[in-house]
Amino acid sequence: MAPLLKRPDVAFRSPAHTGALGRDGFQATTTGRRRSVALSLALACLLVVGVGCTDGQSAGLQLISTGDTSKPWPDSTAGNYLVGQFAMEHGDLVTARESLDRALTADPDNQELRHQVFAVGLAQGSYDEKAASSLLALDPNAEEARLVLALGNVKRGQFAAAATIFEAIGNRGVAAIAAPVMRAWALYGAGQKDAARALLRETKPDDGFEGLRAYHLAMMDALDGKVDAARDQLKALLVGDRPSPLRIAMSLTGLDVRRGDKGGALQALQGQMQFYEENSAIEEAMARVREGQEPPVAIRDATSGIADTLMSLAAALQDQQAVGQALIYARFSAYLDPKAGDTLALIGRALLARNDGDGAIAAFDRVPKESPFAWDVELLKVATLDQIGQSDKAEAMLRQMAQDRPERLDALITLGDMLRQKEKFTEAEQAYTQAVQRLHDPNAQDWRLFYARGITYERTDRWPQAEADFKKALKLQPDQPYVLNYLGYSWVDKGIHLEEGRQMLRKAVELRPDDGFVVDSLGWAYFRLGDIPRSVAYLERAVELQPGDATINDHLGDAYWRAGREREARFQWHRSLSLNPTAEQTADIEKKLNDGLPRLPDNKSSRG
């Protein structure tokens, strides 16, 4: 559930590629490791369907990509509406709110406009109960407005009133998914604990909420001192072969510590740690357990129980790409529990996905330093600073973080990735080498580190070191397709270990048959070896898989030319020019369009 950062995933591009991502083909992520966001597998499956059940009156926003909202529009109701719509679709919440407000002032009875203004306010973190009441008067089915009123009562400790409002939420829309559990907590907060438990124990076969209800029932028992009963219920929710929601694992660990079972608590955390390369929240929890302390838990009372329910829903929505609604429900959760680090991280990530870097950093800065998520949020902040053009500050932060936590690798790896993306390969190698020096016993997950360092060695003409790192990566992770691809291609390109290189490339394609970049590498290798028919076949497939890549289209043009299909070759080269090639590629392609490829000497392959 906690949105922790992981080492970047790899979307490999062969050494021949020199596009915007760099020819190493890494595609660094700024959103970090995706977490299991539902409280049980059943809940996760239900939420996949539940997201689609929202109607047109939901406050969810679809805020995607970027756009220029600064262009002048007519200062009219229609003009303001269009600007607001455009800004809302492109993530500019400030402009959207201002423009839609002006449109609503001119047309105050417009129900759709009022919904949109209210939704944008929620996404910004505005909790206006007066506006919620006004919207409900206009539209009794505005469930997010009803939720604002309920949460206002929760915030004031008026749980009985909140329970009544939760009960009135209909069975449509996102709010309905969480309303029964929130009502149970409101009853609990009002002192009606038996009624709260009865509500959570209601049998609703196959509704997908069994795990959710069991978790919250266990936390009510934990708050009431029924430690053994709560522990047994939480233990049953853990799934042994996959990571469990972090909040459940933390809660179970705390109960073990409370029972005096430090060994059991550590075992539970170690069982979760096996699924992660590094997880600072779990590591910090383990350190606290060793000192006899309970790790922080999300649910401490009825209010945080409701906040937890909203956070679970927000995380599930985020996981299903319903990012506008995820932002709104995370804001609801933060309204009740404003210091929850994982909730603030989710808000920041949602804003960052909308290219609101400043808003994301503001959310990250609200995470308390003592939060178990503080370290990972700092890594998210670093990525955000780099994305908005403050790379020097980001690099300085990473160097300081690496110095502050000499036992950790992630700050150094993130620094190496950042420098490598900027083609500062020598500096990147230095960062990776420092990370390698901190490795005591490399495991299978560390293949990425050696692979990344190998790329920096290769790009700085230190092939023996690069080859050694690629072989080390394969030793740690045999048959890793991206390493097979890079090493195999490099061997073929250098004219060494030809058969082994071709075998590696074929294996990589077998493992990643739908990865256009991997397929391109094999096709380009066949081109360099003079096997033009096979080259054409693989490169045509690569273009089908990655039609928008300049390098792959350029490669296919070369293969067509060698196959005597000169008209098709020129078409591919022209297409490549339209796909944002580098300056070096552009010059090379324009020369080929003028002169074609040079004639090969007799009995020579296409190499060179």
XYZ file of C-alpha atoms in Angstrom:
608
model
C 0.000 0.000 0.000
C 2.846 2.375 0.702
C 4.059 4.010 -2.495
C 7.749 3.296 -2.031
C 10.364 3.956 -4.656
C 12.215 1.134 -6.292
C 15.187 1.021 -8.597
C 14.197 1.989 -12.116
C 12.532 -0.550 -14.330
C 14.214 -1.281 -17.611
C 12.743 -0.751 -21.048
C 15.818 -1.751 -22.982
C 17.040 -0.270 -26.173
C 19.968 -1.850 -27.991
C 23.437 -0.260 -28.048
C 22.783 0.964 -31.564
C 19.992 3.234 -30.346
C 20.906 6.808 -29.665
C 17.444 8.272 -29.172
C 16.152 10.483 -26.409
C 16.351 7.749 -23.790
C 19.969 7.021 -24.580
C 21.210 3.928 -26.278
C 21.339 1.985 -23.009
C 17.545 1.804 -23.178
C 16.781 2.371 -19.512
C 13.553 4.211 -18.915
C 13.751 5.556 -15.379
C 10.511 5.749 -13.419
C 9.686 8.601 -11.071
C 6.713 6.970 -9.536
C 8.588 4.180 -7.883
C 7.626 0.655 -6.968
C 3.973 -0.174 -7.483
C 2.534 -1.499 -4.294
C -0.261 -3.997 -3.679
C -2.903 -1.393 -3.006
C -6.002 -3.371 -2.170
C -6.429 -4.804 1.301
C -6.957 -8.267 -0.117
C -6.892 -9.890 -3.513
C -10.666 -10.049 -3.487
C -10.951 -6.325 -2.818
C -8.461 -5.587 -5.569
C -10.467 -7.633 -8.063
C -13.674 -5.896 -7.066
C -12.148 -2.475 -7.389
C -11.160 -3.230 -10.959
C -14.886 -3.449 -11.675
C -15.896 -0.835 -9.139
C -13.961 1.930 -10.835
C -16.103 1.490 -13.885
C -19.370 1.800 -11.986
C -19.035 5.530 -11.442
C -21.548 7.689 -13.225
C -21.317 11.095 -14.790
C -21.961 12.777 -11.460
C -18.834 11.388 -9.830
C -16.338 13.979 -8.745
C -13.534 11.975 -10.328
C -11.345 13.884 -12.739
C -9.393 12.656 -15.679
C -6.340 14.900 -15.447
C -3.806 13.771 -17.979
C -0.747 14.918 -19.925
C 0.164 18.575 -20.278
C -1.233 21.526 -22.133
C -0.908 25.233 -22.642
C -3.741 26.998 -20.846
C -2.194 30.418 -21.277
C -3.652 31.078 -24.737
C -6.229 33.856 -24.812
C -9.867 32.805 -24.927
C -12.947 34.986 -25.095
C -13.990 36.254 -21.656
C -17.428 34.710 -21.904
C -19.318 31.894 -20.256
C -18.522 29.576 -23.149
C -14.906 30.728 -23.301
C -14.353 30.246 -19.573
C -16.005 26.844 -19.759
C -13.746 25.743 -22.610
C -10.625 27.001 -20.830
C -11.710 25.216 -17.659
C -12.356 21.971 -19.512
C -9.028 22.157 -21.287
C -7.160 22.943 -18.086
C -8.941 20.163 -16.177
C -8.090 17.619 -18.842
C -4.448 18.678 -18.762
C -3.928 18.812 -15.026
C -3.859 22.586 -14.472
C -6.168 22.651 -11.456
C -5.617 26.331 -10.640
C -6.625 27.555 -14.099
C -9.478 25.045 -14.214
C -10.900 26.277 -10.908
C -10.616 29.954 -11.839
C -12.150 29.531 -15.285
C -14.976 27.244 -14.204
C -15.749 29.547 -11.280
C -16.194 32.425 -13.715
C -18.395 30.281 -15.929
C -20.479 29.206 -12.928
C -20.929 32.798 -11.779
C -22.506 33.527 -15.149
C -24.616 30.342 -15.090
C -25.221 29.483 -11.388
C -27.914 26.857 -12.042
C -25.745 24.760 -14.339
C -25.548 21.396 -12.547
C -22.653 20.035 -14.593
C -20.583 23.171 -13.976
C -21.256 23.042 -10.249
C -20.132 19.402 -10.169
C -16.930 20.247 -11.986
C -16.077 23.234 -9.814
C -16.668 21.127 -6.727
C -14.540 18.272 -8.120
C -11.613 20.550 -8.923
C -11.801 21.960 -5.414
C -11.634 18.473 -3.944
C -8.603 17.649 -6.083
C -6.941 20.806 -4.722
C -7.717 19.739 -1.148
C -10.664 22.097 -0.549
C -13.291 20.843 1.960
C -16.096 23.357 1.607
C -19.140 22.063 3.493
C -21.218 25.035 2.371
C -20.488 24.228 -1.278
C -21.228 20.558 -0.590
C -24.634 21.408 0.900
C -25.393 23.696 -2.032
C -24.498 20.971 -4.526
C -26.593 18.375 -2.695
C -29.572 20.702 -2.801
C -29.169 20.886 -6.548
C -28.357 17.189 -7.001
C -29.207 14.688 -4.215
C -27.024 12.077 -5.959
C -23.781 14.050 -5.512
C -22.226 11.467 -3.218
C -18.788 13.093 -2.915
C -20.556 16.204 -1.606
C -22.358 14.031 0.920
C -19.003 12.534 1.863
C -17.572 15.995 2.556
C -20.370 16.608 5.065
C -19.782 13.242 6.714
C -16.053 13.803 7.038
C -16.643 17.251 8.483
C -18.631 15.618 11.274
C -15.878 13.040 11.779
C -13.302 15.802 12.036
C -15.402 17.463 14.768
C -15.899 14.181 16.603
C -19.620 14.063 15.783
C -19.577 10.384 14.880
C -23.292 9.663 15.234
C -24.127 12.386 12.716
C -21.413 11.079 10.408
C -22.803 7.539 10.622
C -26.209 8.792 9.518
C -24.711 10.516 6.486
C -22.593 7.473 5.564
C -25.755 5.359 5.681
C -27.449 7.767 3.265
C -24.756 7.360 0.612
C -26.275 5.441 -2.264
C -25.025 2.283 -3.871
C -23.624 3.978 -6.980
C -20.262 5.601 -7.519
C -16.920 5.307 -5.808
C -18.134 6.644 -2.454
C -20.488 3.674 -2.104
C -17.539 1.256 -2.116
C -16.148 2.566 1.167
C -19.323 3.867 2.846
C -20.238 0.711 4.852
C -16.779 0.414 6.422
C -16.656 4.142 7.168
C -20.100 3.919 8.750
C -18.877 1.052 10.943
C -16.023 3.212 12.200
C -18.383 6.131 12.799
C -20.570 3.839 14.915
C -17.450 2.691 16.743
C -16.454 6.296 17.403
C -19.978 7.029 18.675
C -19.608 4.254 21.234
C -21.839 1.769 19.382
C -19.103 -0.849 19.149
C -21.373 -3.886 18.940
C -23.301 -2.309 16.077
C -20.005 -1.446 14.354
C -18.772 -5.029 14.577
C -22.141 -6.397 13.470
C -21.992 -4.224 10.372
C -18.535 -5.518 9.505
C -19.598 -9.118 10.140
C -22.551 -8.938 7.771
C -22.333 -11.819 5.324
C -22.304 -10.664 1.723
C -21.148 -13.622 -0.344
C -18.736 -12.900 -3.157
C -18.906 -9.117 -2.830
C -15.112 -8.935 -2.685
C -14.972 -7.064 0.627
C -14.331 -9.971 2.988
C -10.674 -9.052 3.470
C -11.448 -5.364 3.920
C -14.036 -6.058 6.596
C -11.765 -8.572 8.342
C -8.907 -6.073 8.481
C -11.014 -3.333 10.020
C -12.716 -5.722 12.407
C -9.277 -6.863 13.562
C -8.199 -3.260 14.134
C -11.307 -2.593 16.245
C -10.365 -5.605 18.342
C -6.805 -4.314 18.615
C -8.012 -0.918 19.835
C -10.152 -2.663 22.449
C -7.209 -4.695 23.747
C -8.270 -7.994 22.147
C -4.743 -8.563 20.944
C -4.854 -12.315 20.289
C -8.116 -12.158 18.348
C -6.880 -9.217 16.283
C -3.572 -10.938 15.563
C -5.250 -14.136 14.387
C -7.472 -12.204 11.996
C -4.592 -10.236 10.530
C -2.400 -13.309 10.240
C -5.058 -14.950 8.099
C -4.942 -12.016 5.672
C -1.236 -12.354 4.863
C -0.475 -14.117 1.594
C 2.754 -16.059 1.728
C 3.834 -15.957 -1.906
C 3.376 -12.250 -2.582
C 3.787 -8.942 -0.745
C 0.927 -8.042 1.556
C -0.456 -4.529 2.047
C 2.098 -2.762 4.197
C -0.462 -1.401 6.634
C -1.631 -4.923 7.455
C 1.945 -6.150 7.913
C 2.772 -3.214 10.192
C -0.364 -3.746 12.261
C 0.364 -7.454 12.686
C 3.938 -6.675 13.700
C 2.759 -4.197 16.306
C 0.453 -6.796 17.828
C 3.277 -9.334 17.983
C 5.442 -6.806 19.824
C 2.566 -6.054 22.192
C 2.309 -9.779 22.945
C 6.037 -9.903 23.675
C 6.757 -11.966 20.565
C 9.650 -9.977 19.104
C 10.803 -12.997 17.091
C 7.408 -13.408 15.462
C 7.303 -9.705 14.629
C 10.709 -9.819 12.958
C 9.801 -12.980 11.092
C 6.678 -11.357 9.666
C 8.637 -8.333 8.475
C 11.441 -10.457 7.048
C 8.830 -12.469 5.184
C 7.665 -9.257 3.514
C 11.180 -7.950 2.913
C 11.954 -10.843 0.584
C 9.668 -9.268 -2.002
C 11.571 -5.969 -2.143
C 15.032 -4.888 -3.161
C 14.992 -2.191 -0.506
C 12.092 -0.964 1.594
C 12.988 1.685 4.129
C 9.613 1.502 5.888
C 10.041 -2.205 6.629
C 13.695 -1.724 7.533
C 12.781 1.028 9.996
C 10.009 -1.121 11.456
C 12.511 -3.966 11.973
C 14.893 -1.587 13.722
C 12.107 -0.477 16.076
C 11.112 -4.069 16.805
C 14.690 -4.950 17.725
C 14.529 -2.115 20.252
C 11.253 -3.481 21.635
C 9.120 -0.724 20.081
C 5.951 -1.098 18.064
C 6.108 0.209 14.495
C 3.622 2.989 13.694
C 0.215 1.739 12.618
C -2.323 3.480 10.418
C -5.422 2.920 12.567
C -5.203 4.472 16.016
C -8.839 5.462 16.551
C -12.131 5.772 14.681
C -11.017 8.835 12.722
C -7.859 7.190 11.414
C -9.902 4.049 10.696
C -12.041 6.095 8.294
C -8.928 7.737 6.858
C -7.407 4.293 6.307
C -10.506 3.178 4.417
C -10.272 6.203 2.139
C -6.551 5.656 1.594
C -7.147 2.041 0.620
C -9.698 3.157 -1.938
C -7.429 5.924 -3.243
C -4.538 3.507 -3.673
C -6.730 1.000 -5.495
C -7.999 3.740 -7.819
C -4.441 4.869 -8.474
C -3.456 1.309 -9.304
C -6.305 1.130 -11.821
C -5.197 4.415 -13.461
C -8.270 6.320 -12.200
C -5.850 9.006 -11.133
C -8.280 11.894 -10.777
C -10.486 9.985 -8.367
C -7.416 8.615 -6.594
C -6.260 12.172 -5.917
C -9.656 13.163 -4.518
C -9.908 10.175 -2.168
C -6.322 10.597 -1.024
C -7.177 14.225 -0.228
C -10.166 13.000 1.785
C -7.879 10.656 3.721
C -5.303 13.380 4.364
C -8.065 15.674 5.627
C -8.621 13.240 8.495
C -5.035 12.041 8.920
C -2.831 14.903 7.685
C 0.512 13.366 8.707
C 0.152 9.958 7.053
C 3.316 9.680 4.977
C 2.043 7.150 2.472
C -1.106 9.174 1.828
C 0.881 12.354 1.209
C 3.205 10.404 -1.060
C 0.227 9.180 -3.090
C -1.049 12.750 -3.406
C 2.369 13.894 -4.570
C 2.648 11.108 -7.104
C -0.828 11.850 -8.451
C 0.071 15.523 -8.872
C 3.387 14.626 -10.461
C 1.563 12.419 -12.948
C -0.274 15.603 -13.911
C 3.011 17.476 -14.312
C 2.297 19.570 -11.231
C 5.806 19.316 -9.862
C 5.428 22.209 -7.437
C 2.243 20.699 -5.999
C 3.939 17.326 -5.681
C 6.884 18.794 -3.801
C 4.501 20.654 -1.481
C 2.831 17.320 -0.653
C 6.172 15.571 -0.142
C 7.364 18.362 2.161
C 4.393 17.724 4.463
C 5.602 14.202 5.282
C 6.972 14.205 8.850
C 10.670 13.418 9.162
C 9.843 10.646 11.632
C 7.490 8.928 9.187
C 8.650 5.465 8.085
C 8.021 6.672 4.536
C 10.173 9.801 4.828
C 13.232 8.310 3.097
C 11.322 7.055 0.100
C 9.425 10.323 -0.167
C 12.762 12.134 -0.313
C 13.670 9.950 -3.285
C 10.364 10.869 -4.902
C 11.109 14.524 -4.239
C 14.523 14.166 -5.852
C 12.963 12.646 -8.963
C 10.442 15.485 -9.055
C 13.136 18.152 -8.794
C 14.994 16.531 -11.659
C 11.817 16.407 -13.726
C 11.061 20.111 -13.258
C 14.580 21.172 -14.201
C 16.247 21.476 -10.793
C 18.739 18.705 -11.496
C 21.644 20.295 -9.630
C 19.580 20.453 -6.448
C 18.417 16.875 -6.980
C 21.972 15.612 -7.422
C 23.153 17.482 -4.325
C 20.309 15.954 -2.287
C 21.191 12.453 -3.474
C 24.858 12.869 -2.589
C 23.888 14.046 0.879
C 21.408 11.185 1.294
C 24.079 8.680 0.284
C 26.381 10.175 2.882
C 23.707 10.179 5.581
C 22.783 6.516 5.049
C 26.024 4.692 4.183
C 24.309 1.315 4.559
C 21.871 1.980 1.714
C 22.289 1.675 -2.053
C 19.209 3.413 -3.424
C 20.396 7.025 -3.259
C 23.580 6.129 -5.134
C 21.722 4.061 -7.717
C 19.199 6.851 -8.243
C 22.091 9.307 -8.642
C 23.754 7.000 -11.150
C 20.535 6.657 -13.121
C 20.006 10.414 -13.136
C 23.526 11.092 -14.370
C 23.354 8.325 -16.952
C 20.119 9.710 -18.398
C 22.007 12.978 -18.902
C 24.832 11.020 -20.571
C 27.255 11.893 -17.773
C 28.575 8.370 -17.989
C 31.826 8.807 -16.069
C 30.040 10.381 -13.094
C 27.295 7.778 -13.299
C 29.862 4.974 -13.201
C 31.383 6.495 -10.071
C 28.010 6.512 -8.336
C 27.292 2.920 -9.378
C 30.745 1.825 -8.230
C 30.148 3.320 -4.803
C 26.899 1.367 -4.657
C 28.700 -1.846 -5.662
C 31.240 -1.250 -2.903
C 28.399 -1.208 -0.388
C 27.183 -4.623 -1.538
C 28.197 -7.314 0.902
C 26.569 -10.282 -0.789
C 25.019 -9.522 -4.209
C 21.769 -11.340 -4.894
C 19.628 -11.916 -7.978
C 17.965 -8.506 -7.734
C 21.330 -6.740 -7.977
C 21.729 -7.631 -11.649
C 20.359 -4.173 -12.527
C 23.221 -2.440 -10.739
C 25.920 -4.357 -12.590
C 24.011 -3.997 -15.856
C 23.741 -0.234 -15.395
C 27.405 0.130 -14.516
C 28.331 -2.054 -17.470
C 26.505 0.358 -19.747
C 28.472 3.310 -18.392
C 31.715 1.388 -18.951
C 30.665 0.554 -22.519
C 29.736 4.161 -23.236
C 33.146 5.351 -21.990
C 35.074 2.799 -24.109
C 36.032 0.506 -21.263
C 34.829 -2.728 -22.815
C 36.675 -5.246 -20.609
C 35.036 -3.751 -17.503
C 31.674 -3.530 -19.259
C 31.839 -7.151 -20.383
C 32.746 -8.260 -16.853
C 29.738 -6.427 -15.397
C 27.346 -7.833 -18.003
C 28.615 -11.338 -17.235
C 28.192 -10.639 -13.511
C 24.611 -9.515 -14.133
C 23.923 -12.743 -16.019
C 25.486 -14.788 -13.235
C 23.102 -13.161 -10.774
C 20.109 -13.421 -13.127
C 20.706 -16.055 -15.825
C 18.758 -15.540 -19.037
C 17.918 -11.948 -18.169
C 16.710 -10.803 -21.602
C 17.968 -7.228 -21.503
C 21.465 -8.252 -20.479
C 21.463 -11.007 -23.114
C 20.391 -8.390 -25.619
C 23.074 -5.874 -24.753
C 25.951 -8.303 -24.395
C 24.953 -10.393 -27.410
C 24.559 -7.341 -29.610
C 27.882 -5.923 -28.462
C 29.719 -9.128 -29.261
C 28.177 -9.333 -32.728
C 28.865 -5.652 -33.351
C 32.516 -6.145 -32.386
C 32.825 -9.270 -34.505
C 33.683 -11.507 -31.525
C 31.943 -14.540 -30.030
C 29.597 -14.414 -33.009
C 27.746 -17.662 -32.481
C 27.354 -17.100 -28.742
C 26.188 -13.542 -29.405
C 23.579 -14.682 -31.898
C 22.371 -17.332 -29.463
C 22.016 -14.671 -26.769
C 20.007 -12.423 -29.055
C 17.743 -15.264 -30.146
C 17.195 -16.157 -26.496
C 16.373 -12.539 -25.675
C 13.773 -12.461 -28.441
C 12.284 -15.744 -27.207
C 11.920 -14.198 -23.758
C 10.661 -10.826 -25.023
C 9.030 -11.533 -28.381
C 6.845 -8.435 -28.189
C 9.592 -6.001 -27.218
C 10.312 -4.047 -30.367
C 13.715 -2.900 -29.182
C 14.887 -6.427 -28.424
C 13.556 -7.718 -31.761
C 15.310 -4.796 -33.470
C 18.628 -5.810 -31.928
C 18.439 -9.275 -33.452
C 17.352 -7.869 -36.805
C 20.167 -5.338 -36.774
C 22.661 -8.030 -35.803
C 21.602 -10.085 -38.821
C 22.047 -6.948 -40.943
C 25.567 -6.434 -39.661
C 26.347 -10.076 -40.376
C 25.015 -9.804 -43.919
C 21.941 -12.023 -43.514
C 19.599 -9.516 -45.143
C 16.465 -11.704 -45.519
C 16.416 -12.504 -41.805
C 17.302 -8.911 -41.001
C 14.308 -7.633 -42.969
C 11.953 -10.121 -41.320
C 12.960 -9.179 -37.782
C 13.160 -5.450 -38.445
C 9.709 -5.419 -40.033
C 8.420 -7.101 -36.891
C 10.265 -4.561 -34.727
C 8.634 -1.663 -36.613
C 5.229 -3.279 -36.096
C 5.928 -3.410 -32.358
C 7.505 0.068 -32.082
C 6.229 2.081 -35.074
C 7.136 5.417 -33.521
C 10.863 4.790 -32.979
C 13.216 6.651 -35.310
C 16.114 4.229 -34.980
C 14.113 1.083 -35.729
C 12.578 2.684 -38.828
C 16.045 3.783 -39.914
C 17.357 0.243 -39.473
C 14.535 -1.164 -41.586
C 15.329 1.373 -44.289
C 18.937 0.172 -44.359
C 17.820 -3.448 -44.571
C 15.424 -2.667 -47.435
C 18.203 -0.894 -49.316
C 20.517 -3.881 -49.025
C 17.627 -6.105 -50.134
C 17.296 -4.033 -53.313
C 14.010 -2.453 -52.197
C 15.227 1.117 -52.588
C 11.847 2.856 -52.824
C 10.723 1.245 -49.552
C 14.073 2.136 -48.004
C 13.596 5.818 -48.794
C 10.074 5.676 -47.376
C 11.411 4.303 -44.061
C 14.178 6.895 -43.910
C 11.677 9.693 -44.541
C 9.483 8.224 -41.794
C 12.432 8.090 -39.444
C 13.057 11.804 -40.002
C 9.505 12.511 -38.824
C 10.061 10.662 -35.525
C 12.381 13.100 -33.754
C 15.792 11.523 -34.460
C 18.948 12.964 -32.941
C 20.969 15.540 -34.854
C 23.566 12.892 -35.669
C 20.893 10.490 -36.931
C 19.259 13.254 -38.980
C 22.505 14.047 -40.771
C 23.146 10.376 -41.467
C 19.607 9.767 -42.793
C 19.677 12.831 -45.030
C 22.964 11.631 -46.516
C 21.393 8.218 -47.206
C 18.388 9.852 -48.841
C 20.744 11.694 -51.178
C 23.291 8.947 -51.844
C 21.834 5.673 -50.597
C 24.053 3.214 -48.756
C 27.593 2.740 -50.046
C 28.171 -0.232 -52.289
C 29.686 -3.191 -50.474
C 32.848 -4.862 -51.741
C 32.348 -8.368 -53.038
C 32.110 -11.104 -50.376
C 31.629 -8.571 -47.607
C 28.834 -8.397 -45.048
C 26.921 -5.269 -44.162
C 29.244 -4.437 -41.268
C 30.845 -1.024 -41.204
